[in-house]
PDB file of N, CA and C in Angstrom:
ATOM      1  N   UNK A   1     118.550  34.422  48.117  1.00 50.00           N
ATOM      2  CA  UNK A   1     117.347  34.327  48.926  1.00 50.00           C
ATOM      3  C   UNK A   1     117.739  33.827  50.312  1.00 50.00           C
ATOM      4  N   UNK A   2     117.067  34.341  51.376  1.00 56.00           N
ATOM      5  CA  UNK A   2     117.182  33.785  53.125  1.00 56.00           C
ATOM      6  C   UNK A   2     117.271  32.614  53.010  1.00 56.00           C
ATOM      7  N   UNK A   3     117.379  31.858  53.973  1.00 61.00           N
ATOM      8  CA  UNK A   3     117.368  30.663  54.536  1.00 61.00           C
ATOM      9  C   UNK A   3     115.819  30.737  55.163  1.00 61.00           C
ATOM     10  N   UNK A   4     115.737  31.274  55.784  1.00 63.00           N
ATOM     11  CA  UNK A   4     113.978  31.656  55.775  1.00 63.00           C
ATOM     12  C   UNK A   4     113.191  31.268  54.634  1.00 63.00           C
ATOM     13  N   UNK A   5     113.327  31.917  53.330  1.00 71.00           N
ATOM     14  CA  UNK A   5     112.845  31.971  52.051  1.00 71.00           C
ATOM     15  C   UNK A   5     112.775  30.622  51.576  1.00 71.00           C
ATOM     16  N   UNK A   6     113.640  30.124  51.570  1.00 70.00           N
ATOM     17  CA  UNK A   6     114.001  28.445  51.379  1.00 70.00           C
ATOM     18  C   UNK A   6     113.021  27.957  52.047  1.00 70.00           C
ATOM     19  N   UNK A   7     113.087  27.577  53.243  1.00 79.00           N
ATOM     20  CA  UNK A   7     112.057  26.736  54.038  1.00 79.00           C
ATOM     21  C   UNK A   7     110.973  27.481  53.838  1.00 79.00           C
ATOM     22  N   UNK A   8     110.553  28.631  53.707  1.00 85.00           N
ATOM     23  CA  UNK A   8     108.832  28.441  53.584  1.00 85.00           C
ATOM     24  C   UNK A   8     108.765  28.166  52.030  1.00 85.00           C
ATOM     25  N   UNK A   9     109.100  28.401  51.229  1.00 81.00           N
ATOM     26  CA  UNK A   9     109.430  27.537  49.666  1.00 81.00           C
ATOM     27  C   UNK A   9     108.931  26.087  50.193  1.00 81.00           C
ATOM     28  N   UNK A  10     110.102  25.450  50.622  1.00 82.00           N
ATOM     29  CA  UNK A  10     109.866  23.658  51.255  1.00 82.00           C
ATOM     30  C   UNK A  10     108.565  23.369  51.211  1.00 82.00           C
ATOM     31  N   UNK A  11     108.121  24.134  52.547  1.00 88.00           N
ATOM     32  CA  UNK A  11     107.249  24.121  53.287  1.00 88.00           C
ATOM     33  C   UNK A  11     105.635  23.958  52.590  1.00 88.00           C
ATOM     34  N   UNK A  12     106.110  25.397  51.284  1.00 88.00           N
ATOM     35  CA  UNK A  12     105.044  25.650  50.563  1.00 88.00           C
ATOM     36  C   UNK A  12     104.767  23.971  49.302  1.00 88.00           C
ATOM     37  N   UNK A  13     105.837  23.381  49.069  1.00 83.00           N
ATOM     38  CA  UNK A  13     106.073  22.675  47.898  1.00 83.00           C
ATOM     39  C   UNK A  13     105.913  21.575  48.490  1.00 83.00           C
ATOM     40  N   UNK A  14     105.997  21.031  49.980  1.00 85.00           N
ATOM     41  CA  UNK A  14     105.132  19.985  50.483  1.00 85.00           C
ATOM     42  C   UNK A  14     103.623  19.903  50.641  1.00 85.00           C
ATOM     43  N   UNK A  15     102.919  20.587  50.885  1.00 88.00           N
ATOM     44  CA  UNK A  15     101.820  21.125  51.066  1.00 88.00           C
ATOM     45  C   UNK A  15     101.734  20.686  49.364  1.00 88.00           C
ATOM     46  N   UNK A  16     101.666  21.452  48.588  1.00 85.00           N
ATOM     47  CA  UNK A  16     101.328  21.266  47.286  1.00 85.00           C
ATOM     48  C   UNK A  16     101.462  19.624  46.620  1.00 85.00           C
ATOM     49  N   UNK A  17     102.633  19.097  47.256  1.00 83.00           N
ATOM     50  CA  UNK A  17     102.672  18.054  46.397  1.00 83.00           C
ATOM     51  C   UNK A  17     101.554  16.738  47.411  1.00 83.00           C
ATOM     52  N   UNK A  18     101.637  16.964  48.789  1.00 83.00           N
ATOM     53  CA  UNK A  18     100.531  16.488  48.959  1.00 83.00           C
ATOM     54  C   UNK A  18      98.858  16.422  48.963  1.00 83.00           C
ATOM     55  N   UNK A  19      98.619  17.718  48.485  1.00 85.00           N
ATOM     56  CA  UNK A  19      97.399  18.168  47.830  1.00 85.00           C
ATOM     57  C   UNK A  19      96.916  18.154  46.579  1.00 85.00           C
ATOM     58  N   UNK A  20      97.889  18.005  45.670  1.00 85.00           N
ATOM     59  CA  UNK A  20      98.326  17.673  44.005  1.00 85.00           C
ATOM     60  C   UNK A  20      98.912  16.689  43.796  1.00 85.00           C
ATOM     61  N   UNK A  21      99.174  15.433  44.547  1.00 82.00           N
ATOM     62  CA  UNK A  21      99.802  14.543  43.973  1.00 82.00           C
ATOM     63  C   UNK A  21     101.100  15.052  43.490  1.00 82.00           C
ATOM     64  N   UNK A  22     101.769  15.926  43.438  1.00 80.00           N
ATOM     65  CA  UNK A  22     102.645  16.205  42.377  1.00 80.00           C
ATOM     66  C   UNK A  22     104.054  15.162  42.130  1.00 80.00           C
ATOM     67  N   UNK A  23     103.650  13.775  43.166  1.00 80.00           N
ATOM     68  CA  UNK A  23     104.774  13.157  43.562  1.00 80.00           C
ATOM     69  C   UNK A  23     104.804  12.545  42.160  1.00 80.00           C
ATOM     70  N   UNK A  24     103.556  12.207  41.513  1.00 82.00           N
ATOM     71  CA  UNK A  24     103.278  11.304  40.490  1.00 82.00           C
ATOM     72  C   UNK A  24     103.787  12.221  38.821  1.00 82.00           C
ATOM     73  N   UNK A  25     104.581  13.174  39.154  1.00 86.00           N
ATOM     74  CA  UNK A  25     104.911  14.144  37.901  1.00 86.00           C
ATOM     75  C   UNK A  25     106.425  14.201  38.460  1.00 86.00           C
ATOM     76  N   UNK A  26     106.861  14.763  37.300  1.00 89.00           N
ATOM     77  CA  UNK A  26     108.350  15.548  37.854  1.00 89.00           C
ATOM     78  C   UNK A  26     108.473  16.038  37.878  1.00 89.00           C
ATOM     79  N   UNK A  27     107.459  17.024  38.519  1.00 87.00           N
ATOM     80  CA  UNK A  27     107.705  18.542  39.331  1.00 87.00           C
ATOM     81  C   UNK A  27     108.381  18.533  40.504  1.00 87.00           C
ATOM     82  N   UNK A  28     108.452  17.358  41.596  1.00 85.00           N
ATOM     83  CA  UNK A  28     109.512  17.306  42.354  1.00 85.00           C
ATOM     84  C   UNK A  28     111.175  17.364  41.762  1.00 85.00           C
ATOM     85  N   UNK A  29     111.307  16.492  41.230  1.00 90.00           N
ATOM     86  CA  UNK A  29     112.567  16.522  40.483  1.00 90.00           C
ATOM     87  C   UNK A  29     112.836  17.595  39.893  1.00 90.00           C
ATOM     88  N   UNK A  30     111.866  18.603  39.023  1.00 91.00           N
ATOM     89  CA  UNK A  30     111.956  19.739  38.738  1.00 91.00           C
ATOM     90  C   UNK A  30     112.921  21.172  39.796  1.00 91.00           C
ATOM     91  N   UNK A  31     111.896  21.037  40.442  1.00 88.00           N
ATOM     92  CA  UNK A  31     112.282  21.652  41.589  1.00 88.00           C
ATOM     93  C   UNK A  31     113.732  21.426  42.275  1.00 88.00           C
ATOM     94  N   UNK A  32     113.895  20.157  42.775  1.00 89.00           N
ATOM     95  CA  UNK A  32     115.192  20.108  43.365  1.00 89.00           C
ATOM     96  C   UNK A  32     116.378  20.378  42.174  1.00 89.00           C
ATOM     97  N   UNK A  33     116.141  20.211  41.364  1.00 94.00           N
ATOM     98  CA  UNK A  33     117.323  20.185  39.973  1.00 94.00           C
ATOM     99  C   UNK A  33     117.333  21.819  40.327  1.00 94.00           C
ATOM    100  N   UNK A  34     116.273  22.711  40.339  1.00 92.00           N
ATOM    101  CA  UNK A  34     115.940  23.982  40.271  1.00 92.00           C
ATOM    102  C   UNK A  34     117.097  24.705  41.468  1.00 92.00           C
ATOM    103  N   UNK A  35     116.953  24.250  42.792  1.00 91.00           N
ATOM    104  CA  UNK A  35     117.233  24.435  44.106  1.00 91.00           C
ATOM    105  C   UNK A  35     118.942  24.118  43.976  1.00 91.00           C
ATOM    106  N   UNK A  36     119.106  23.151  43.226  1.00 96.00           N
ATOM    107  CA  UNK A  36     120.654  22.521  43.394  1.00 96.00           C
ATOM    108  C   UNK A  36     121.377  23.093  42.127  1.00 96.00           C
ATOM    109  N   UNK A  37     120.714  23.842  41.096  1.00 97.00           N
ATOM    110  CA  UNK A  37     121.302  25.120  40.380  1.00 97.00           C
ATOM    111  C   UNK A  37     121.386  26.118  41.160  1.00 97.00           C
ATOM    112  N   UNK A  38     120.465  26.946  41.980  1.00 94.00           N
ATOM    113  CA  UNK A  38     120.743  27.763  42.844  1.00 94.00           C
ATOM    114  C   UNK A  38     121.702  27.881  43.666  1.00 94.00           C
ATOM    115  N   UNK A  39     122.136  26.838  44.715  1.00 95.00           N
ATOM    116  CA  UNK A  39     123.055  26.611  45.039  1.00 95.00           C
ATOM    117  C   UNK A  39     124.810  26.791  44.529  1.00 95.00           C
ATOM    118  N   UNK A  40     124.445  25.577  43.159  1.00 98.00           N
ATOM    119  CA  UNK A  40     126.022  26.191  42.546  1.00 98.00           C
ATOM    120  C   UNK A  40     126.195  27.112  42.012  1.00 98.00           C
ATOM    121  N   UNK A  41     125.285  28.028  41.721  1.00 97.00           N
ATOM    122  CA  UNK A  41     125.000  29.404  40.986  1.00 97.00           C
ATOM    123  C   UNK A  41     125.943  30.013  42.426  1.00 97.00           C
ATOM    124  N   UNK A  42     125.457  29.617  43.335  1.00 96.00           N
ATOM    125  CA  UNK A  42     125.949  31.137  44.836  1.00 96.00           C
ATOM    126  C   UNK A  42     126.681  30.757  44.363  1.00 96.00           C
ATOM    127  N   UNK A  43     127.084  29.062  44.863  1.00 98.00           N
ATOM    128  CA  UNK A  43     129.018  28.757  45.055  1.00 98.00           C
ATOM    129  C   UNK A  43     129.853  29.412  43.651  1.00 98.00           C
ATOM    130  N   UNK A  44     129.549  29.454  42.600  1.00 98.00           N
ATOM    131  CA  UNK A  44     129.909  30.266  41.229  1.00 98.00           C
ATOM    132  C   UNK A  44     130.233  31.540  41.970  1.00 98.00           C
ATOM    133  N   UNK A  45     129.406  32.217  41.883  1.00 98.00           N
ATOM    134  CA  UNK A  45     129.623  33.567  42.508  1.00 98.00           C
ATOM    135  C   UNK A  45     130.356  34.083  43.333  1.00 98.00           C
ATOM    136  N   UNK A  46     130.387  33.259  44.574  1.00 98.00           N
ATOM    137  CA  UNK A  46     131.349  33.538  46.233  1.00 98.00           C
ATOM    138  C   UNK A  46     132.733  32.983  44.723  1.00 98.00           C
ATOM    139  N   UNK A  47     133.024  32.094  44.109  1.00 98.00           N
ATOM    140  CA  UNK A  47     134.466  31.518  43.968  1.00 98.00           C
ATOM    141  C   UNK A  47     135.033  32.871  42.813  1.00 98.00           C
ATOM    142  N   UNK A  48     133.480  33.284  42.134  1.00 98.00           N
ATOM    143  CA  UNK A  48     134.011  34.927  41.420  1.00 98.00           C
ATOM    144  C   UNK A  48     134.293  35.558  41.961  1.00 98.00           C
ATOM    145  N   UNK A  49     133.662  35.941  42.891  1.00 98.00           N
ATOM    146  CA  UNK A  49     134.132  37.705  43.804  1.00 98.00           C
ATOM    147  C   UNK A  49     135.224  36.915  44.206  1.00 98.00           C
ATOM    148  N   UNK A  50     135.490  35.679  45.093  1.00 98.00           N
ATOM    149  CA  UNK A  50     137.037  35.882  45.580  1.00 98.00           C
ATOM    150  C   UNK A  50     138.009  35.618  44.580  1.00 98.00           C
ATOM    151  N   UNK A  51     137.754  35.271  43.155  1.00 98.00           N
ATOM    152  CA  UNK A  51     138.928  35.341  42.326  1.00 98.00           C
ATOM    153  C   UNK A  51     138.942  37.098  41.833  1.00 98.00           C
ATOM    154  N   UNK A  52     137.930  37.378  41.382  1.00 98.00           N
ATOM    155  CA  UNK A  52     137.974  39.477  41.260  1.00 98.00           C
ATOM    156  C   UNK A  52     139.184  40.133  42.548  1.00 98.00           C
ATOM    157  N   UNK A  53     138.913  39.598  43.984  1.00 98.00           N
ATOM    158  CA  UNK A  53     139.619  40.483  44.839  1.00 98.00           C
ATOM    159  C   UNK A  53     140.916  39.793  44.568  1.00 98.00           C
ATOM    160  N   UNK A  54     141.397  38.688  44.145  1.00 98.00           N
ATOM    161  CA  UNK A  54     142.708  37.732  44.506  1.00 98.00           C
ATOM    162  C   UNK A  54     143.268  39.015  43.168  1.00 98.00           C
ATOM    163  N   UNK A  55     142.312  38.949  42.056  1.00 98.00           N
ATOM    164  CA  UNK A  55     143.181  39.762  40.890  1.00 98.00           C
ATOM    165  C   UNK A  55     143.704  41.218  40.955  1.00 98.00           C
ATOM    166  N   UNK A  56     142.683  41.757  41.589  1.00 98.00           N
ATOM    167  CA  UNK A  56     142.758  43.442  42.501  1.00 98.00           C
ATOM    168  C   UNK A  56     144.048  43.045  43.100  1.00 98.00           C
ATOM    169  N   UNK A  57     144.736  42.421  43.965  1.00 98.00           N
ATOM    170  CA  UNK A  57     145.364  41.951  44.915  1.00 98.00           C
ATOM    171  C   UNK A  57     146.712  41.831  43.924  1.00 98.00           C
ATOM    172  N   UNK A  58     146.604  41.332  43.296  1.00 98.00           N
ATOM    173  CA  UNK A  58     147.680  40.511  41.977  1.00 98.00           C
ATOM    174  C   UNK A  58     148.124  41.806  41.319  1.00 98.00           C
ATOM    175  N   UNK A  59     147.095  42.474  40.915  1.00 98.00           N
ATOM    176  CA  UNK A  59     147.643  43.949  39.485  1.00 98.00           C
ATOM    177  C   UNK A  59     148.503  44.719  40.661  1.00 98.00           C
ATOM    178  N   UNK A  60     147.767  44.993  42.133  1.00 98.00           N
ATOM    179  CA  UNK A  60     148.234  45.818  43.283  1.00 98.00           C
ATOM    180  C   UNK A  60     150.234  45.329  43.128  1.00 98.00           C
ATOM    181  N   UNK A  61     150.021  43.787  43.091  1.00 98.00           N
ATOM    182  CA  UNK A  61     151.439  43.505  43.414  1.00 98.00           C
ATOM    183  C   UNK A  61     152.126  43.796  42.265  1.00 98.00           C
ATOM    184  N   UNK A  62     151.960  43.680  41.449  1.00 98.00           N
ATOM    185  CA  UNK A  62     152.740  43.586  39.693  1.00 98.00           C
ATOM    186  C   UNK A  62     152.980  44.727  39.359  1.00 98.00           C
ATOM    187  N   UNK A  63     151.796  45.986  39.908  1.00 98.00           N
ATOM    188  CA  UNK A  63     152.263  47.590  39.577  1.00 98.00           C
ATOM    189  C   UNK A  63     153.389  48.061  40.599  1.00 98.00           C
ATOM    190  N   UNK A  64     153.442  47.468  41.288  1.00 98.00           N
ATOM    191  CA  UNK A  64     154.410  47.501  42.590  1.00 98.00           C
ATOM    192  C   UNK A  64     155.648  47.561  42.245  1.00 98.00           C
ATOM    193  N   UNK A  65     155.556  46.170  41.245  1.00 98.00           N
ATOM    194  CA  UNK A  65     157.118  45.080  41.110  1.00 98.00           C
ATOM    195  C   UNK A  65     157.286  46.201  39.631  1.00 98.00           C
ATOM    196  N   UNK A  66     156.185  46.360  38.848  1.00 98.00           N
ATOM    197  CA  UNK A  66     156.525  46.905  37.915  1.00 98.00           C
ATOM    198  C   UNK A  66     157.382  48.992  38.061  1.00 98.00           C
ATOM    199  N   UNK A  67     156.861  49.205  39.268  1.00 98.00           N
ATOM    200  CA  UNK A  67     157.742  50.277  39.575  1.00 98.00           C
ATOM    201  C   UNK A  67     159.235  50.272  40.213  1.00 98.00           C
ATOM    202  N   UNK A  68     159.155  49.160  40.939  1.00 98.00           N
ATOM    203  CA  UNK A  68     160.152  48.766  41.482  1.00 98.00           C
ATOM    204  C   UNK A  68     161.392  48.419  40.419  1.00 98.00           C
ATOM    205  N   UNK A  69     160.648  47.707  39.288  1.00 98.00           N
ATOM    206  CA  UNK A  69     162.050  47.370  38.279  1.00 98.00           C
ATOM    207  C   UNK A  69     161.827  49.048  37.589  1.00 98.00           C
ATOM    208  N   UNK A  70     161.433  49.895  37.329  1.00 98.00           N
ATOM    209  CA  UNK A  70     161.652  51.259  36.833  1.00 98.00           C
ATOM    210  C   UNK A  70     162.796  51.578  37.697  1.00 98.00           C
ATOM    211  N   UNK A  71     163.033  51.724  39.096  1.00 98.00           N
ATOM    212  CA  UNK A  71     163.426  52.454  39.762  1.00 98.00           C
ATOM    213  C   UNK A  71     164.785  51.710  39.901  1.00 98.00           C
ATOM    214  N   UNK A  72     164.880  50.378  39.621  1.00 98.00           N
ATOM    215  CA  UNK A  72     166.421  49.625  39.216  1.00 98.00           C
ATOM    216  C   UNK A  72     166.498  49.740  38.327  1.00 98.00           C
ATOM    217  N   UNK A  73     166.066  49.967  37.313  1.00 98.00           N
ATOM    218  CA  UNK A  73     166.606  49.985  36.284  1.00 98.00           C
ATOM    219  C   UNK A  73     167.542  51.246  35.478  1.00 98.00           C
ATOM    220  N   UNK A  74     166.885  53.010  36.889  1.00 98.00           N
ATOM    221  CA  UNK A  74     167.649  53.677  36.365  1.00 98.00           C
ATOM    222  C   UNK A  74     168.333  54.165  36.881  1.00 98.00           C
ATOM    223  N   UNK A  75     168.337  53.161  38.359  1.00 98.00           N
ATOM    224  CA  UNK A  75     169.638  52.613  39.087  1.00 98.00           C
ATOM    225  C   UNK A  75     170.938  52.596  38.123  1.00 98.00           C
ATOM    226  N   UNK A  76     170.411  50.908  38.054  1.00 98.00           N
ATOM    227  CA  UNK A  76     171.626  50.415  37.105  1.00 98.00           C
ATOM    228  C   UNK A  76     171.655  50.948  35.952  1.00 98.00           C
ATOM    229  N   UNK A  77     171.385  52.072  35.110  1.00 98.00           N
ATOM    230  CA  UNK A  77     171.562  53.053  33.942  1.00 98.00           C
ATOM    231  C   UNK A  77     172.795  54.036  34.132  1.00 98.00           C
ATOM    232  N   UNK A  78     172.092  54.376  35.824  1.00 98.00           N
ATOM    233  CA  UNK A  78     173.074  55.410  36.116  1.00 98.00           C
ATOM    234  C   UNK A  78     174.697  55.163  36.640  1.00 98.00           C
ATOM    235  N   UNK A  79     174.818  53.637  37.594  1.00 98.00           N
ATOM    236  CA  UNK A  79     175.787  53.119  38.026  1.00 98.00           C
ATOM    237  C   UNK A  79     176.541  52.207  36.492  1.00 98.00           C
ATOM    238  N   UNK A  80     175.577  51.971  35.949  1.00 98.00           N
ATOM    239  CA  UNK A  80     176.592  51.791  34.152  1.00 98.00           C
ATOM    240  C   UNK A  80     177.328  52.875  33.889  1.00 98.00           C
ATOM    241  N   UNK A  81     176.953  53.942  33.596  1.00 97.00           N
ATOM    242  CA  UNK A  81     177.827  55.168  33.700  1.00 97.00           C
ATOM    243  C   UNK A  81     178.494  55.908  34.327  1.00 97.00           C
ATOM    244  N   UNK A  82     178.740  55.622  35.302  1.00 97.00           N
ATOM    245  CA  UNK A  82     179.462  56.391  36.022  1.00 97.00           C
ATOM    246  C   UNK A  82     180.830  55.020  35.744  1.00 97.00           C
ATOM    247  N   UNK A  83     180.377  54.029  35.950  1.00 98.00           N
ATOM    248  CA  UNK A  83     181.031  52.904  35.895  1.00 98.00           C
ATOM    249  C   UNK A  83     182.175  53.143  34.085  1.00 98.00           C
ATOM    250  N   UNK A  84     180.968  53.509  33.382  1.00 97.00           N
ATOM    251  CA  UNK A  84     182.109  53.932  32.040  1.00 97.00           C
ATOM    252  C   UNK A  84     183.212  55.028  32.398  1.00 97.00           C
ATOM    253  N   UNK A  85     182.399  56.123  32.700  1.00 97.00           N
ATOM    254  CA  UNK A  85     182.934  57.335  32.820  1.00 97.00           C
ATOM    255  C   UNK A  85     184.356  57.524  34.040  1.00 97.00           C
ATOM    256  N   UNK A  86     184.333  56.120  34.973  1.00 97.00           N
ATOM    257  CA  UNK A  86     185.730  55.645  35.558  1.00 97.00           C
ATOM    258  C   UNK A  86     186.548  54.779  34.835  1.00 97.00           C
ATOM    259  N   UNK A  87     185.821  54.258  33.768  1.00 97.00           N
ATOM    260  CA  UNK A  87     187.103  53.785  32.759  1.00 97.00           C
ATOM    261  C   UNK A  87     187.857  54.486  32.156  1.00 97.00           C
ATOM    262  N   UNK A  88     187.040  55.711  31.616  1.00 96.00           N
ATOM    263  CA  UNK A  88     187.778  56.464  30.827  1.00 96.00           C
ATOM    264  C   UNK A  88     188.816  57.817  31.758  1.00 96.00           C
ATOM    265  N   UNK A  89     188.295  58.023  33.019  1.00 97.00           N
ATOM    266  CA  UNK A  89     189.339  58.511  33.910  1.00 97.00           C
ATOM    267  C   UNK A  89     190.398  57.457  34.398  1.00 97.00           C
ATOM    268  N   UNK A  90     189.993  56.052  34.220  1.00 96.00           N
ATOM    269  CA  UNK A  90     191.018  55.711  35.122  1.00 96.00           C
ATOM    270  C   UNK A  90     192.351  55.622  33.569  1.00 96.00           C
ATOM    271  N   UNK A  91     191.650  55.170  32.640  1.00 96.00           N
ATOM    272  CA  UNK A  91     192.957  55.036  31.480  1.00 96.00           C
ATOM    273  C   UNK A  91     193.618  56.520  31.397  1.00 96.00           C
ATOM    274  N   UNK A  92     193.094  57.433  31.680  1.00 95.00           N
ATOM    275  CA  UNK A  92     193.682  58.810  31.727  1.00 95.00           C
ATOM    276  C   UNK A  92     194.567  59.038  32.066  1.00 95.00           C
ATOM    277  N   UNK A  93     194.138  58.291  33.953  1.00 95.00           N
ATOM    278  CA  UNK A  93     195.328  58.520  34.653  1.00 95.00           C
ATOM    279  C   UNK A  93     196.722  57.520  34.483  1.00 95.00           C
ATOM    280  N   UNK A  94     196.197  56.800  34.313  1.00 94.00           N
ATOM    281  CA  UNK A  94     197.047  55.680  33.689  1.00 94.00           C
ATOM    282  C   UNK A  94     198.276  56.014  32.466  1.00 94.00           C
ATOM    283  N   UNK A  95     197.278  56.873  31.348  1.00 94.00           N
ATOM    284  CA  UNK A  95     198.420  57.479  30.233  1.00 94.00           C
ATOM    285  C   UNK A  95     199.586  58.513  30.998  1.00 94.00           C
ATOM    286  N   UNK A  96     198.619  59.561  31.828  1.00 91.00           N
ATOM    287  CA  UNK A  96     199.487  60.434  32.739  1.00 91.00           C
ATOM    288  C   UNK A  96     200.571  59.932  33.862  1.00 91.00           C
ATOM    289  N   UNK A  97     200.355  58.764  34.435  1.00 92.00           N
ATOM    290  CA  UNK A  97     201.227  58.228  35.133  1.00 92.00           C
ATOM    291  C   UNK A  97     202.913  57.843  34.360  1.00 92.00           C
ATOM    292  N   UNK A  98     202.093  57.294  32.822  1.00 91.00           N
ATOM    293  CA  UNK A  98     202.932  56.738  31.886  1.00 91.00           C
ATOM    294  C   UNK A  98     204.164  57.221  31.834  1.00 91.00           C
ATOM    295  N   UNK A  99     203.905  58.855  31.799  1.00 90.00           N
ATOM    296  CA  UNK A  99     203.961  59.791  31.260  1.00 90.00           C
ATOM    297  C   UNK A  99     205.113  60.524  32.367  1.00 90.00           C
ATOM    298  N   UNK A 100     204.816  60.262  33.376  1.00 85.00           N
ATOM    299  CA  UNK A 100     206.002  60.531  34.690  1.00 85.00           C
ATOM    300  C   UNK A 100     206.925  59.786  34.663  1.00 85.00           C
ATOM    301  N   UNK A 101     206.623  58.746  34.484  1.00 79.00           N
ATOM    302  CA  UNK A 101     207.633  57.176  34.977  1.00 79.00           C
ATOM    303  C   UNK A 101     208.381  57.364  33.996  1.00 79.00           C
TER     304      UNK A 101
END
């Protein structure tokens, strides 16, 4: 609700309680208990939506990191093998050298 909305609310609930007594009930107290739920109700809300975007924000980074380790990983799959596949040439050459000397 406006800030507008609020004050003629006030506005309206002074008027009433001085025309009704209502000071002598706890319909004042009612009310403000009413007004000061409203309140932490927004602040609830503003601290949801900015934890919703922080998480949007968070999956954004993690699908990121999570492609990023795909793309090392078949990195290092492929540099493992080639890495074997020079062991087994280099002992090759190694038997063949043997093999001169």
């Amino acid at each position: 609700q406006s800030s507008l909305g609020l004050a003629d609310d006030d506005m309206m609930l002074d008027r009433m309680i001085k025309r009704w007594r209502l000071e002598d009930t706890g319909f004042v107290s009612l009310y403000s208990s009413c007004k000061a739920m409203q309140s932490n109700l927004r602040l609830t809300r503003d601290e949801a939506n900015a934890a919703v975007a922080e998480l949007a924000h968070v999956k954004t980074v993690a699908s990121e990191a999570t492609s990023n380790l795909k793309t090392a990983n078949k990195a290092l799959n492929q540099v493992w093998e080639e890495n074997a596949s020079l062991k087994v040439e280099r002992k090759k050459l190694a038997r063949e050298i043997k093999a001169y000397v």
